[in-house]
Amino acid sequence: MKLYFLTTLVIMLGLSSYAQSLDEKIRQTLKNYLTEFPSQTQFSVALIDHEDTYYYGQVKFSDTINKLDNSASVFQIGSVTKVFTSTLLASLVVDKTLKLTDSLQQFFSFPLANTSITLERLSNHTSGLPRLPSNLNLALADPKNPYLNYTEADLEFYLTTEMELQNTTEPSYQYSNLGAGILANVLENATDKTFDDLLSEKIFQPLGMKNSTLDSNLVESNLVQGLDQDGNPTPVWDMGVLAGAGGVLSSTADLSKFVKAHFEDTETAFSLTTLPTFLVNANLRIGLGWHILQDKQGHDLYWHNGGTGGYSASVFVIPEIQKAVIVLTNVSAFHPNASRIDELGFKLLSAF
């Protein structure tokens, strides 16, 4: 009995020491990356291992880096929104409201300049649509809020007059903010509900994502101030008619609930989004919204990042082994070291 107790105690102490060592390693990794960014920069990180979620928050003040409980703090997640838009599509496919093969033309009362686009091709970036509509003039737009004045009328004019596809024969991968924005409009037209209401009804409320929204006014008290590329305060982007491309605001606590929904071994909208729909090359496939890579052990790794003028995000999910990493920050997508946010996420994923 004594030997058994001693052996058990040694094992427990060893595991405790390992956990402390891993915890310190992660905190030090965050500090190392955070030093590269301006004062007031925050990192909000979640590491998910099966049912367990571990939150790490840090903030930089001049040359000092402090711990911070910011798991409920809200950041704009930019293009990670596209995964939510595709999850809504998948939900409507599961309940047989829509089909992935449905034509875009079915959901607009006016004639489109091209009628060959399907909903699946909007979701997996094979529609042939450019990254942005040709009548969105970023040179003339407010650089602090470039999508603000792009209206429904502007989108209709584009779809009826200026829409040109860059691949009209065999589908090929071409990342498109425009395609995701149009997809959200399709979902609205198909259901007679707003994109905001669909997100709330089908994702946010069922999962208990209380700090996730398109409306920054609803989370103002929890909203982290966005910083531009020089470290100055900058507003949340109002994505308007293209909200499906990048308008969602959320927290690591909320996003943890979202990624855990992908761990369930059931036929749901979440599992449908992870099915490969297009092979880009030997190292990359596309599901619905998700980019599908492989980790070092050969597991499918689902990834998407996002960035706006004041925020960056990166989300990694491996359903097969029920692990995930979420990184949210108020680092501008235009900061010269913004790509380091994705690098940080990949490093954290391999650390545990």
Coordinates of N, CA and C in Angstrom, one line a residue, residues 85-195:
T85 N -20.2 32.3 -41.6 CA -21.1 32.4 -42.8 C -21.3 31.1 -43.4
S86 N -20.3 30.3 -43.6 CA -20.4 29.0 -44.2 C -21.1 28.0 -43.2
T87 N -21.0 28.2 -41.9 CA -21.7 27.3 -41.0 C -23.2 27.6 -41.1
L88 N -23.6 28.8 -41.3 CA -25.0 29.1 -41.5 C -25.5 28.4 -42.8
L89 N -24.7 28.5 -43.9 CA -25.0 27.8 -45.1 C -25.2 26.3 -44.8
A90 N -24.3 25.7 -44.1 CA -24.3 24.3 -43.8 C -25.6 24.0 -43.0
S91 N -25.9 24.8 -42.1 CA -27.1 24.6 -41.3 C -28.4 24.6 -42.1
L92 N -28.5 25.5 -43.1 CA -29.6 25.6 -44.0 C -29.6 24.4 -45.0
V93 N -28.4 23.9 -45.3 CA -28.4 22.7 -46.1 C -28.8 21.4 -45.3
V94 N -28.4 21.3 -44.1 CA -28.8 20.2 -43.2 C -30.3 20.2 -43.0
D95 N -30.9 21.3 -42.9 CA -32.4 21.3 -42.7 C -33.2 21.4 -44.0
K96 N -32.4 21.3 -45.1 CA -33.0 21.1 -46.5 C -33.6 22.4 -47.0
T97 N -33.3 23.6 -46.4 CA -33.7 24.8 -46.9 C -33.0 25.2 -48.2
L98 N -31.7 24.8 -48.2 CA -30.8 25.1 -49.4 C -30.1 23.9 -49.8
K99 N -29.5 23.9 -51.0 CA -28.6 22.9 -51.5 C -27.3 23.6 -51.9
L100 N -26.2 22.9 -51.7 CA -24.9 23.5 -52.1 C -24.8 23.8 -53.6
T101 N -25.6 23.0 -54.4 CA -25.6 23.2 -55.8 C -26.5 24.3 -56.3
D102 N -27.3 24.9 -55.4 CA -28.2 26.0 -55.8 C -27.4 27.1 -56.5
S103 N -28.0 27.7 -57.5 CA -27.4 28.8 -58.3 C -27.6 30.1 -57.5
L104 N -26.6 31.0 -57.6 CA -26.7 32.3 -57.0 C -27.9 33.1 -57.5
Q105 N -28.2 32.9 -58.8 CA -29.3 33.7 -59.4 C -30.7 33.4 -58.7
Q106 N -30.8 32.2 -58.1 CA -32.1 31.9 -57.5 C -32.5 32.9 -56.4
F107 N -31.5 33.6 -55.8 CA -31.7 34.3 -54.6 C -31.7 35.8 -54.8
F108 N -31.8 36.2 -56.1 CA -31.8 37.7 -56.4 C -32.9 37.9 -57.5
S109 N -33.7 38.9 -57.3 CA -34.8 39.2 -58.2 C -34.3 39.9 -59.4
F110 N -33.2 40.5 -59.5 CA -32.6 41.1 -60.6 C -31.7 40.2 -61.4
P111 N -31.5 40.3 -62.7 CA -30.7 39.4 -63.4 C -29.2 39.7 -63.2
L112 N -28.4 38.6 -62.9 CA -27.0 38.7 -62.6 C -26.2 38.7 -63.9
A113 N -25.0 39.4 -63.9 CA -24.2 39.4 -65.0 C -23.6 38.0 -65.3
N114 N -23.6 37.1 -64.4 CA -23.1 35.8 -64.6 C -24.0 34.8 -63.7
T115 N -24.4 33.7 -64.3 CA -25.3 32.8 -63.6 C -24.7 31.5 -63.2
S116 N -23.4 31.3 -63.4 CA -22.8 30.0 -63.2 C -22.3 29.7 -61.7
I117 N -22.5 30.6 -60.9 CA -22.0 30.5 -59.5 C -22.9 29.7 -58.6
T118 N -22.4 28.7 -57.9 CA -23.2 28.0 -56.9 C -22.9 28.4 -55.5
L119 N -23.7 28.1 -54.5 CA -23.4 28.4 -53.2 C -22.2 27.8 -52.6
E120 N -21.9 26.5 -53.0 CA -20.7 25.9 -52.6 C -19.5 26.7 -53.1
R121 N -19.5 27.1 -54.3 CA -18.4 27.8 -54.9 C -18.2 29.2 -54.2
L122 N -19.2 29.8 -53.7 CA -19.1 31.0 -52.9 C -18.3 30.7 -51.6
S123 N -18.7 29.6 -51.0 CA -18.2 29.2 -49.7 C -16.7 28.8 -49.7
N124 N -16.3 28.1 -50.8 CA -15.0 27.5 -50.9 C -14.0 28.3 -51.8
H125 N -14.4 29.5 -52.1 CA -13.5 30.4 -52.9 C -13.1 29.8 -54.2
T126 N -14.1 29.2 -54.9 CA -13.8 28.7 -56.3 C -14.8 29.4 -57.3
S127 N -15.5 30.5 -56.8 CA -16.5 31.1 -57.7 C -15.9 31.9 -58.9
G128 N -14.6 32.2 -58.8 CA -14.0 33.1 -59.8 C -14.2 34.5 -59.5
L129 N -14.9 34.9 -58.4 CA -15.1 36.3 -58.1 C -13.7 36.8 -57.5
P130 N -13.5 38.1 -57.8 CA -12.3 38.7 -57.3 C -12.3 38.9 -55.8
R131 N -11.2 39.3 -55.2 CA -11.2 39.5 -53.7 C -12.2 40.6 -53.3
L132 N -12.3 41.7 -54.0 CA -13.2 42.8 -53.7 C -14.0 43.2 -55.0
P133 N -15.2 43.8 -54.8 CA -15.9 44.3 -56.0 C -15.2 45.4 -56.7
S134 N -15.3 45.5 -58.0 CA -14.6 46.5 -58.7 C -15.1 47.9 -58.4
N135 N -16.3 48.1 -57.9 CA -16.8 49.4 -57.6 C -16.7 49.8 -56.1
L136 N -15.8 49.0 -55.4 CA -15.4 49.4 -54.0 C -14.1 50.1 -54.2
N137 N -14.1 51.4 -54.2 CA -12.8 52.1 -54.4 C -12.1 52.4 -53.1
L138 N -11.2 51.5 -52.7 CA -10.5 51.7 -51.4 C -9.7 53.0 -51.4
A139 N -9.3 53.5 -52.5 CA -8.4 54.7 -52.6 C -9.2 55.9 -52.1
L140 N -10.5 55.8 -52.3 CA -11.4 57.0 -51.9 C -12.1 56.7 -50.6
A141 N -12.1 55.5 -50.1 CA -12.8 55.1 -48.9 C -12.0 55.6 -47.7
D142 N -12.7 55.7 -46.6 CA -12.1 56.1 -45.3 C -11.2 55.0 -44.9
P143 N -9.9 55.2 -44.8 CA -9.0 54.1 -44.4 C -9.2 53.5 -43.1
K144 N -9.9 54.2 -42.2 CA -10.2 53.7 -40.8 C -11.5 52.9 -40.9
N145 N -12.3 52.9 -41.9 CA -13.5 52.2 -42.0 C -13.9 52.0 -43.5
P146 N -13.1 51.2 -44.3 CA -13.2 51.2 -45.7 C -14.4 50.7 -46.3
Y147 N -15.2 49.9 -45.6 CA -16.4 49.2 -46.2 C -17.7 50.0 -45.8
L148 N -17.6 51.0 -45.0 CA -18.7 51.7 -44.4 C -19.7 52.2 -45.4
N149 N -19.3 52.8 -46.5 CA -20.2 53.4 -47.4 C -20.5 52.6 -48.6
Y150 N -20.1 51.3 -48.6 CA -20.5 50.4 -49.7 C -21.9 49.8 -49.4
T151 N -22.9 50.2 -50.2 CA -24.3 49.9 -49.9 C -24.9 48.8 -50.7
E152 N -26.1 48.4 -50.4 CA -26.8 47.4 -51.1 C -27.0 47.8 -52.6
A153 N -27.2 49.1 -52.8 CA -27.3 49.5 -54.2 C -26.0 49.3 -55.0
D154 N -24.9 49.6 -54.3 CA -23.6 49.4 -54.9 C -23.4 47.9 -55.2
L155 N -23.8 47.0 -54.3 CA -23.6 45.6 -54.6 C -24.5 45.1 -55.7
E156 N -25.7 45.6 -55.8 CA -26.6 45.3 -56.9 C -26.1 45.8 -58.2
F157 N -25.5 47.0 -58.3 CA -24.9 47.5 -59.5 C -23.8 46.6 -59.9
Y158 N -22.9 46.2 -59.0 CA -21.8 45.3 -59.3 C -22.3 44.0 -59.9
L159 N -23.3 43.4 -59.2 CA -23.8 42.0 -59.6 C -24.5 42.1 -61.0
T160 N -25.1 43.2 -61.3 CA -25.8 43.3 -62.6 C -25.0 43.8 -63.7
T161 N -24.0 44.6 -63.4 CA -23.3 45.3 -64.4 C -21.8 45.0 -64.5
E162 N -21.1 44.9 -63.4 CA -19.6 44.8 -63.4 C -19.1 43.4 -63.1
M163 N -19.9 42.5 -62.7 CA -19.4 41.2 -62.3 C -18.8 40.4 -63.4
E164 N -17.5 40.1 -63.2 CA -16.7 39.3 -64.1 C -16.0 38.2 -63.4
L165 N -16.1 37.0 -63.8 CA -15.4 35.9 -63.2 C -14.1 35.6 -63.8
Q166 N -13.1 35.4 -63.0 CA -11.7 35.2 -63.5 C -11.4 33.8 -63.8
N167 N -12.3 32.8 -63.5 CA -12.1 31.5 -64.0 C -13.5 31.0 -64.4
T168 N -13.8 30.8 -65.7 CA -15.1 30.4 -66.2 C -15.3 29.0 -66.6
T169 N -14.2 28.2 -66.6 CA -14.3 26.8 -67.1 C -14.2 25.9 -65.8
E170 N -13.0 25.4 -65.6 CA -12.8 24.6 -64.4 C -12.6 25.5 -63.2
P171 N -13.2 25.1 -62.0 CA -13.0 25.9 -60.8 C -11.6 25.9 -60.3
S172 N -11.2 27.0 -59.8 CA -9.9 27.1 -59.2 C -10.0 28.0 -58.0
Y173 N -9.1 27.8 -57.0 CA -9.1 28.6 -55.8 C -8.7 30.0 -55.9
Q174 N -9.5 30.9 -55.5 CA -9.2 32.4 -55.5 C -9.9 33.0 -54.3
Y175 N -9.2 33.3 -53.3 CA -9.8 33.8 -52.1 C -10.6 35.1 -52.3
S176 N -11.8 35.2 -51.8 CA -12.7 36.3 -52.2 C -13.5 36.7 -51.0
N177 N -13.2 37.9 -50.5 CA -14.1 38.6 -49.5 C -15.5 38.8 -50.1
L178 N -15.5 39.2 -51.3 CA -16.7 39.5 -52.0 C -17.6 38.3 -52.0
G179 N -17.1 37.1 -52.3 CA -17.9 35.9 -52.4 C -18.6 35.6 -51.0
A180 N -17.8 35.7 -49.9 CA -18.4 35.5 -48.6 C -19.5 36.5 -48.3
G181 N -19.2 37.8 -48.7 CA -20.2 38.8 -48.4 C -21.5 38.6 -49.2
I182 N -21.4 38.1 -50.5 CA -22.5 37.8 -51.3 C -23.3 36.6 -50.6
L183 N -22.5 35.6 -50.2 CA -23.2 34.5 -49.6 C -24.1 34.9 -48.4
A184 N -23.6 35.8 -47.5 CA -24.4 36.2 -46.4 C -25.7 36.9 -46.9
N185 N -25.6 37.6 -48.0 CA -26.8 38.2 -48.6 C -27.8 37.1 -49.2
V186 N -27.2 36.1 -49.7 CA -28.0 34.9 -50.2 C -28.8 34.3 -49.0
L187 N -28.1 34.1 -47.9 CA -28.8 33.5 -46.8 C -29.9 34.4 -46.2
E188 N -29.7 35.7 -46.3 CA -30.8 36.6 -45.9 C -32.0 36.5 -46.8
N189 N -31.7 36.5 -48.1 CA -32.8 36.4 -49.1 C -33.5 35.1 -49.0
A190 N -32.8 34.0 -48.7 CA -33.4 32.7 -48.7 C -34.3 32.5 -47.5
T191 N -34.1 33.3 -46.4 CA -34.8 33.0 -45.1 C -35.6 34.2 -44.7
D192 N -35.5 35.4 -45.4 CA -36.1 36.6 -45.0 C -35.8 37.0 -43.6
K193 N -34.5 36.7 -43.2 CA -34.0 37.1 -41.9 C -32.6 37.8 -42.1
T194 N -32.3 38.7 -41.2 CA -31.0 39.4 -41.3 C -29.8 38.4 -41.0
F195 N -28.7 38.7 -41.5 CA -27.5 37.9 -41.2 C -27.2 37.9 -39.7

